[in-house]
Tab-separated table of C-alpha atoms in Angstrom:
chain	number	residue	atom	x	y	z
A	92	MET	CA	76.242	98.752	38.629
A	93	THR	CA	75.261	97.816	42.170
A	94	THR	CA	75.646	94.330	43.634
A	95	PHE	CA	71.871	93.898	43.499
A	96	GLN	CA	71.826	94.746	39.788
A	97	ILE	CA	74.784	92.407	39.069
A	98	LEU	CA	73.046	89.515	40.824
A	99	VAL	CA	69.448	90.030	39.832
A	100	THR	CA	69.656	91.247	36.212
A	101	PRO	CA	71.159	87.990	34.837
A	102	LEU	CA	68.680	85.993	36.901
A	103	LEU	CA	65.738	87.852	35.448
A	104	GLY	CA	67.272	87.708	31.971
A	105	GLY	CA	67.670	83.966	32.401
A	106	LEU	CA	64.025	83.602	33.390
A	107	ALA	CA	63.025	85.584	30.293
A	108	ALA	CA	65.139	83.335	28.091
A	109	TRP	CA	63.777	80.197	29.755
A	110	SER	CA	60.176	81.364	29.180
A	111	ALA	CA	60.935	82.081	25.525
A	112	LEU	CA	62.640	78.708	25.121
A	113	ARG	CA	59.616	76.884	26.584
A	114	VAL	CA	57.384	78.548	24.010
A	115	ALA	CA	59.820	77.672	21.205
A	116	ARG	CA	59.868	74.034	22.348
A	117	ARG	CA	56.066	74.039	22.682
A	118	GLU	CA	56.354	73.195	26.365
A	119	ALA	CA	54.247	76.241	27.215
A	120	ALA	CA	51.261	77.901	25.574
A	121	VAL	CA	52.165	80.886	23.400
A	122	PRO	CA	50.066	83.572	25.154
A	123	GLY	CA	51.320	82.634	28.622
A	124	GLY	CA	54.886	82.175	27.454
A	125	VAL	CA	54.995	85.514	25.659
A	126	PHE	CA	53.445	87.207	28.715
A	127	TRP	CA	56.041	85.849	31.113
A	128	THR	CA	58.920	86.511	28.728
A	129	ALA	CA	57.777	90.132	28.547
A	130	VAL	CA	57.382	90.368	32.328
A	131	TRP	CA	60.856	88.966	33.090
A	132	SER	CA	62.431	91.053	30.344
A	133	ALA	CA	60.809	94.243	31.605
A	134	ALA	CA	61.855	93.433	35.148
A	135	ALA	CA	65.466	92.815	34.009
A	136	ALA	CA	65.488	96.087	32.079
A	137	LEU	CA	64.102	98.089	34.994
A	138	VAL	CA	66.610	96.588	37.433
A	139	ALA	CA	69.502	97.214	35.027
A	140	PHE	CA	68.302	100.731	34.178
A	141	PRO	CA	66.365	101.998	37.209
A	142	GLY	CA	66.175	105.457	35.655
A	143	GLY	CA	63.748	103.914	33.228
A	144	THR	CA	61.094	103.742	35.906
A	145	VAL	CA	61.370	107.495	36.438
A	146	VAL	CA	60.951	108.190	32.709
A	147	LEU	CA	57.999	105.829	32.508
A	148	ALA	CA	56.427	107.212	35.680
A	149	ARG	CA	56.639	110.803	34.449
A	150	TRP	CA	55.164	109.794	31.117
A	151	LEU	CA	52.237	108.230	32.977
A	152	GLY	CA	51.860	111.262	35.238
A	153	ILE	CA	53.017	109.450	38.378
A	154	GLY	CA	55.515	111.278	40.601
A	155	ARG	CA	58.243	108.734	41.295
A	156	GLY	CA	59.542	105.567	39.707
A	157	ALA	CA	59.158	103.770	43.034
A	158	ASP	CA	55.479	104.726	43.115
A	159	LEU	CA	55.051	103.296	39.615
A	160	VAL	CA	56.590	100.014	40.716
A	161	LEU	CA	54.368	99.957	43.809
A	162	TYR	CA	51.178	100.618	41.813
A	163	ALA	CA	52.112	98.058	39.179
A	164	THR	CA	52.876	95.427	41.830
A	165	THR	CA	49.625	96.115	43.689
A	166	LEU	CA	47.483	96.000	40.563
A	167	GLY	CA	49.310	92.914	39.388
A	168	GLY	CA	48.649	91.280	42.745
A	169	PHE	CA	44.910	92.028	42.559
A	170	ALA	CA	44.765	90.752	38.983
A	171	ALA	CA	46.537	87.562	39.991
A	172	ALA	CA	44.199	87.064	42.964
A	173	LEU	CA	41.153	87.527	40.734
A	174	TYR	CA	42.565	85.152	38.141
A	175	PHE	CA	43.275	82.404	40.671
A	176	HIS	CA	39.936	82.915	42.416
A	177	THR	CA	38.133	82.462	39.106
A	178	ARG	CA	40.112	79.297	38.398
A	179	TYR	CA	39.383	78.019	41.891
A	180	GLN	CA	35.663	78.637	41.411
A	181	ARG	CA	35.703	76.768	38.121
A	182	LEU	CA	37.547	73.846	39.712
A	183	GLU	CA	35.137	73.792	42.628
A	184	LEU	CA	32.225	73.643	40.194
A	185	MET	CA	33.834	70.753	38.307
A	186	VAL	CA	34.480	68.825	41.513
A	187	THR	CA	30.916	69.449	42.662
A	188	HIS	CA	29.472	68.200	39.368
A	189	LEU	CA	31.595	65.044	39.580
A	190	MET	CA	30.667	64.395	43.199
A	191	ARG	CA	26.999	64.975	42.435
A	192	ARG	CA	27.036	62.573	39.551
A	193	GLU	CA	28.561	59.868	41.721
A	194	THR	CA	26.199	60.642	44.603
A	195	LEU	CA	23.109	60.357	42.423
A	196	ARG	CA	24.196	56.932	41.157
A	197	GLU	CA	23.605	55.356	44.564
A	198	PRO	CA	20.556	56.704	46.366
A	199	ARG	CA	19.541	54.688	49.397
A	200	PRO	CA	15.820	54.130	49.817
A	201	PRO	CA	14.282	54.479	53.264
A	202	HIS	CA	15.472	51.759	55.606
A	203	SER	CA	11.914	50.609	56.012
A	204	ALA	CA	11.356	50.207	52.253
A	205	CYS	CA	9.619	46.988	51.236
A	206	THR	CA	11.979	46.114	48.413
A	207	ASP	CA	15.682	45.740	48.941
A	208	THR	CA	16.659	44.252	45.593
A	209	PRO	CA	20.014	45.408	44.212
A	210	GLY	CA	19.428	47.970	41.499
A	211	SER	CA	15.792	48.578	42.431
A	212	SER	CA	16.692	51.917	43.968
A	213	SER	CA	18.718	53.140	40.999
A	214	LEU	CA	17.816	56.523	39.651
A	215	ARG	CA	16.184	56.109	36.282
B	279	MET	CA	6.203	50.552	51.829
B	280	GLY	CA	6.211	50.527	55.620
B	281	ARG	CA	6.266	54.333	56.012
B	282	SER	CA	4.352	55.647	58.927
B	283	GLN	CA	2.439	58.800	58.129
B	284	GLN	CA	-0.736	60.525	59.084
B	285	ASP	CA	-3.579	60.376	56.646
B	286	THR	CA	-3.342	63.723	54.885
B	287	GLY	CA	-5.376	62.600	51.957
B	288	GLY	CA	-2.201	62.178	49.946
B	289	GLU	CA	-2.028	65.923	49.221
B	290	LEU	CA	1.712	66.041	49.814
B	291	ASP	CA	2.489	62.641	48.322
B	292	SER	CA	4.288	64.138	45.349
B	293	VAL	CA	5.995	66.843	47.398
B	294	TRP	CA	9.638	66.150	48.130
B	295	VAL	CA	11.389	67.721	51.088
B	296	VAL	CA	15.129	68.096	50.646
B	297	ILE	CA	17.205	68.199	53.804
B	298	ALA	CA	20.898	68.977	53.519
B	299	ALA	CA	22.646	67.685	56.621
B	300	TYR	CA	26.158	67.753	57.959
B	301	ASN	CA	26.939	66.098	61.295
B	302	GLU	CA	23.375	66.286	62.589
B	303	VAL	CA	23.074	62.762	63.966
B	304	ARG	CA	21.358	63.986	67.147
B	305	ARG	CA	18.613	65.963	65.393
B	306	ILE	CA	18.163	64.487	61.936
B	307	GLY	CA	15.931	61.635	63.058
B	308	HIS	CA	13.360	63.968	64.559
B	309	ALA	CA	13.514	66.270	61.527
B	310	VAL	CA	12.898	63.374	59.138
B	311	ARG	CA	10.069	61.895	61.178
B	312	SER	CA	8.346	65.254	61.505
B	313	VAL	CA	8.385	65.690	57.728
B	314	ILE	CA	7.124	62.154	57.139
B	315	ASP	CA	4.290	62.865	59.572
B	316	VAL	CA	2.961	65.678	57.390
B	317	GLY	CA	2.856	63.267	54.480
B	318	ALA	CA	5.700	64.423	52.246
B	319	GLN	CA	8.534	62.436	50.724
B	320	VAL	CA	11.937	63.075	52.272
B	321	VAL	CA	15.420	62.934	50.893
B	322	VAL	CA	18.381	63.729	53.101
B	323	VAL	CA	21.630	64.701	51.443
B	324	ASP	CA	24.393	63.723	53.827
B	325	ASP	CA	27.064	66.275	53.032
B	326	GLY	CA	30.125	64.287	54.023
B	327	SER	CA	29.129	63.769	57.657
B	328	THR	CA	31.469	61.869	59.955
B	329	ASP	CA	28.972	61.025	62.696
B	330	GLY	CA	26.545	58.695	60.935
B	331	THR	CA	23.981	61.369	60.057
B	332	GLY	CA	23.093	59.715	56.767
B	333	ASP	CA	22.491	56.311	58.320
B	334	ARG	CA	20.338	57.835	61.050
B	335	ALA	CA	18.276	59.711	58.487
B	336	ASN	CA	17.896	56.564	56.403
B	337	ALA	CA	16.792	54.576	59.437
B	338	ALA	CA	14.241	57.280	60.269
B	339	GLY	CA	12.580	56.776	56.906
B	340	ALA	CA	14.294	59.144	54.459
B	341	TRP	CA	15.851	58.489	51.101
B	342	MET	CA	19.537	59.164	51.561
B	343	LEU	CA	22.179	60.532	49.245
B	344	ARG	CA	25.731	60.860	50.438
B	345	HIS	CA	28.385	63.303	49.252
B	346	PRO	CA	31.820	61.688	49.672
B	347	VAL	CA	33.191	64.962	51.040
B	348	ASN	CA	31.680	68.074	52.567
B	349	LEU	CA	30.756	70.374	49.698
B	350	GLY	CA	28.437	72.835	51.426
B	351	GLN	CA	24.725	73.314	51.959
B	352	GLY	CA	24.173	74.885	48.554
B	353	ALA	CA	25.734	71.934	46.780
B	354	ALA	CA	23.781	69.467	48.919
B	355	LEU	CA	20.473	71.185	48.214
B	356	GLN	CA	21.115	71.173	44.472
B	357	THR	CA	21.907	67.457	44.636
B	358	GLY	CA	18.665	66.849	46.504
B	359	ILE	CA	16.699	68.985	44.031
B	360	HIS	CA	18.162	67.013	41.101
B	361	PHE	CA	17.065	63.789	42.804
B	362	ALA	CA	13.568	65.026	43.625
B	363	LEU	CA	12.977	66.270	40.087
B	364	ALA	CA	14.078	62.904	38.706
B	365	ARG	CA	11.573	61.207	41.039
B	366	GLY	CA	8.743	63.285	39.586
B	367	ALA	CA	8.288	65.813	42.378
B	368	SER	CA	5.424	68.223	41.787
B	369	ALA	CA	6.879	70.567	44.393
B	370	ILE	CA	10.097	70.677	46.383
B	371	VAL	CA	10.646	72.086	49.847
B	372	THR	CA	14.064	72.813	51.325
B	373	PHE	CA	14.226	72.190	55.055
B	374	ASP	CA	17.017	72.379	57.607
B	375	GLY	CA	17.985	69.288	59.536
B	376	ASP	CA	19.087	71.078	62.699
B	377	GLY	CA	15.671	71.450	64.273
B	378	GLN	CA	15.196	75.144	63.532
B	379	HIS	CA	12.389	74.539	61.039
B	380	HIS	CA	8.956	73.140	61.786
B	381	ALA	CA	7.312	70.614	59.505
B	382	GLU	CA	3.882	72.122	60.204
B	383	ASP	CA	4.898	75.005	57.928
B	384	ILE	CA	5.382	72.707	54.939
B	385	PRO	CA	1.691	72.291	53.972
B	386	ARG	CA	1.183	76.064	54.195
B	387	LEU	CA	4.170	76.749	51.978
B	388	VAL	CA	2.940	74.279	49.369
B	389	ALA	CA	-0.607	75.633	49.590
B	390	ALA	CA	0.706	79.148	49.026
B	391	LEU	CA	2.224	78.044	45.716
B	392	HIS	CA	-1.222	77.068	44.482
B	393	GLU	CA	-3.198	79.910	46.059
B	394	HIS	CA	-0.940	82.621	44.679
B	395	HIS	CA	-0.007	80.852	41.416
B	396	ALA	CA	3.591	81.267	42.435
B	397	ASP	CA	6.674	79.212	41.618
B	398	PHE	CA	8.364	80.000	44.920
B	399	ALA	CA	6.989	80.281	48.451
B	400	LEU	CA	9.685	81.799	50.667
B	401	GLY	CA	9.481	81.335	54.411
B	402	SER	CA	9.854	84.484	56.502
B	403	ARG	CA	10.568	84.384	60.196
B	404	PHE	CA	9.927	88.111	60.413
B	405	LEU	CA	6.373	87.668	59.149
B	406	GLY	CA	6.017	84.638	61.426
B	407	ARG	CA	8.027	83.848	64.540
B	408	ALA	CA	11.700	83.685	65.437
B	409	ASP	CA	11.951	82.026	68.835
B	410	GLY	CA	15.159	82.721	70.680
B	411	ILE	CA	16.824	84.731	67.944
B	412	PRO	CA	19.888	86.634	69.239
B	413	TRP	CA	19.814	90.373	68.563
B	414	SER	CA	23.092	90.120	66.645
B	415	ARG	CA	21.586	87.534	64.289
B	416	ARG	CA	18.503	89.711	63.802
B	417	LEU	CA	20.758	92.648	62.881
B	418	VAL	CA	22.741	90.579	60.391
B	419	LEU	CA	19.558	89.275	58.794
B	420	TYR	CA	18.172	92.787	58.398
B	421	GLY	CA	21.438	93.643	56.681
B	422	ALA	CA	20.948	90.697	54.370
B	423	VAL	CA	17.477	91.965	53.482
B	424	LEU	CA	18.919	95.369	52.599
B	425	PHE	CA	21.713	93.779	50.579
B	426	THR	CA	19.202	91.690	48.651
B	427	ARG	CA	17.064	94.715	47.846
B	428	LEU	CA	20.098	96.625	46.607
B	429	THR	CA	21.621	93.862	44.514
B	430	SER	CA	18.672	91.954	43.102
B	431	GLY	CA	15.807	94.357	43.645
B	432	LEU	CA	13.833	91.625	45.369
B	433	ARG	CA	11.658	92.903	48.189
B	434	VAL	CA	11.668	90.170	50.817
B	435	SER	CA	11.439	90.389	54.573
B	436	ASP	CA	13.755	87.425	55.243
B	437	ALA	CA	16.649	86.966	52.839
B	438	HIS	CA	18.343	83.973	54.436
B	439	ASN	CA	15.622	81.508	55.318
B	440	GLY	CA	16.284	77.921	54.327
B	441	LEU	CA	12.601	76.991	54.508
B	442	ARG	CA	11.189	77.497	51.038
B	443	ALA	CA	8.927	75.699	48.601
B	444	MET	CA	9.106	75.698	44.844
B	445	THR	CA	7.104	74.206	42.038
B	446	ARG	CA	8.693	71.746	39.692
B	447	HIS	CA	8.978	74.562	37.146
B	448	GLY	CA	10.670	76.830	39.676
B	449	ALA	CA	13.076	74.131	40.838
B	450	SER	CA	14.046	73.381	37.236
B	451	ALA	CA	14.867	77.045	36.719
B	452	LEU	CA	17.318	77.075	39.615
B	453	GLN	CA	20.988	76.249	39.232
B	454	ILE	CA	22.741	76.619	42.571
B	455	ARG	CA	26.434	77.144	41.822
B	456	LEU	CA	27.600	78.609	45.132
B	457	ASN	CA	28.267	75.671	47.422
B	458	ARG	CA	28.336	77.347	50.796
B	459	MET	CA	25.917	79.608	52.678
B	460	GLU	CA	25.985	82.223	49.885
B	461	HIS	CA	23.613	79.970	47.996
B	462	ALA	CA	20.661	81.548	49.823
B	463	SER	CA	21.388	84.910	48.212
B	464	GLU	CA	22.118	83.205	44.915
B	465	ILE	CA	18.665	81.612	44.948
B	466	LEU	CA	17.051	85.010	45.444
B	467	ASP	CA	19.164	86.492	42.649
B	468	GLN	CA	18.032	83.730	40.320
B	469	ILE	CA	14.392	84.177	41.292
B	470	ALA	CA	14.691	87.877	40.546
B	471	ALA	CA	16.448	87.271	37.232
B	472	SER	CA	13.980	84.586	36.133
B	473	GLY	CA	10.960	86.827	36.657
B	474	LEU	CA	9.115	83.895	38.189
B	475	ARG	CA	6.440	84.716	40.731
B	476	PHE	CA	7.182	84.316	44.426
B	477	VAL	CA	5.247	84.794	47.632
B	478	GLU	CA	6.357	85.112	51.240
B	479	VAL	CA	4.813	82.888	53.911
B	480	PRO	CA	5.058	83.364	57.687
B	481	VAL	CA	6.990	80.501	59.248
B	482	ARG	CA	8.374	79.705	62.646
B	483	ILE	CA	12.108	79.378	63.268
B	484	SER	CA	13.290	78.113	66.635
B	485	TYR	CA	16.805	78.779	67.785
B	486	SER	CA	18.348	76.557	70.410
B	487	ALA	CA	21.708	76.824	72.122
B	488	GLU	CA	22.777	73.744	70.178
B	489	SER	CA	21.741	75.015	66.764
B	490	LEU	CA	23.321	78.402	67.447
B	491	ALA	CA	26.559	76.797	68.585
B	492	LYS	CA	26.798	74.656	65.503
B	493	GLY	CA	25.437	77.126	63.004
B	494	GLN	CA	27.035	80.098	61.355
B	495	ARG	CA	28.318	82.814	63.686
B	496	SER	CA	26.959	86.277	62.980
B	497	SER	CA	30.513	87.449	62.365
B	498	ALA	CA	30.760	84.956	59.498
B	499	ALA	CA	28.362	87.243	57.634
B	500	PHE	CA	31.297	89.434	56.579
B	501	ARG	CA	33.088	86.512	55.009
B	502	LEU	CA	29.858	85.473	53.337
B	503	LEU	CA	29.349	89.003	52.024
B	504	ALA	CA	32.892	89.096	50.638
B	505	ARG	CA	32.369	85.768	48.825
B	506	LEU	CA	29.047	87.008	47.445
B	507	LEU	CA	30.538	90.242	46.125
B	508	LEU	CA	33.436	88.315	44.608
B	509	SER	CA	31.042	85.910	42.911
B	510	LYS	CA	29.186	88.834	41.374
B	511	VAL	CA	32.472	90.161	39.967
B	512	THR	CA	33.770	86.866	38.647
B	513	GLY	CA	30.384	85.632	37.441
């Protein structure tokens, strides 16, 4: 085993175990926890047995194991970007709705309005 | 109520003009007064300005709503539309507060709604006049027209004109969700999807060095396009 494999494999294995433990303790949602446990476990396995990427790549019709890792990382990056963008959009919408609700509570009538009684300008 | 306005026979009394404004303290007063002079109601949505725009608009005779932070023109317009609908508006006009639009176009936009039995009257500078428009802006706007035709099928001559009128029914059908400048394309998409009738009206847009300096750069169109495409993917 190389130094990289000796250092990184236990680290990734530990992350996999931690993810699984969080699910078991109900500190994380099951779908997310299972996903990350699988990701860390797969990463640990591929670092420990790099030949596995070659086998997998050939099975998928991709030339080299390194290419498989590159494609997977790129696609994963795009998927993550899309996921976070969608969450950001949803958050922005929520913030906008909240701001709008507060804004509409206190409209100010024209400065030259005849009445200036508190509450008279409230939106009914 | 102390409002000064010309006698227009009250034709535009129930028409609300929504002005979304951000740091327009130098021009908002004139914009508000010009709208009041044609006889319409005015509400200015101060989109988190830091220069007293809202207070200036209020002093000029407009109803004023204030966003606590800058959310974007799309968000501000939707806030103003909500307010106008709640006040019983029979028609709503969106109008820029930077001096590019002319209040004299408002009665013609509203009249077009009735004449053509339309729910939307969309201003077009290319059917009317575009004073001082840089060639780069013209190019970008033509691109926007093409993009609109490809994505929503709507055949308009000016796809990014903030001067537009809508009936109460049309305004109720709109739900602007894109906060920034993409909202203009979103509005057209929603008009196309709703099947509601629209008509284009020649209007005059005047560009000044000040409004060009403050407004969107033509190069920002690429960022806008990217956000639009992304919004279509993510829904």
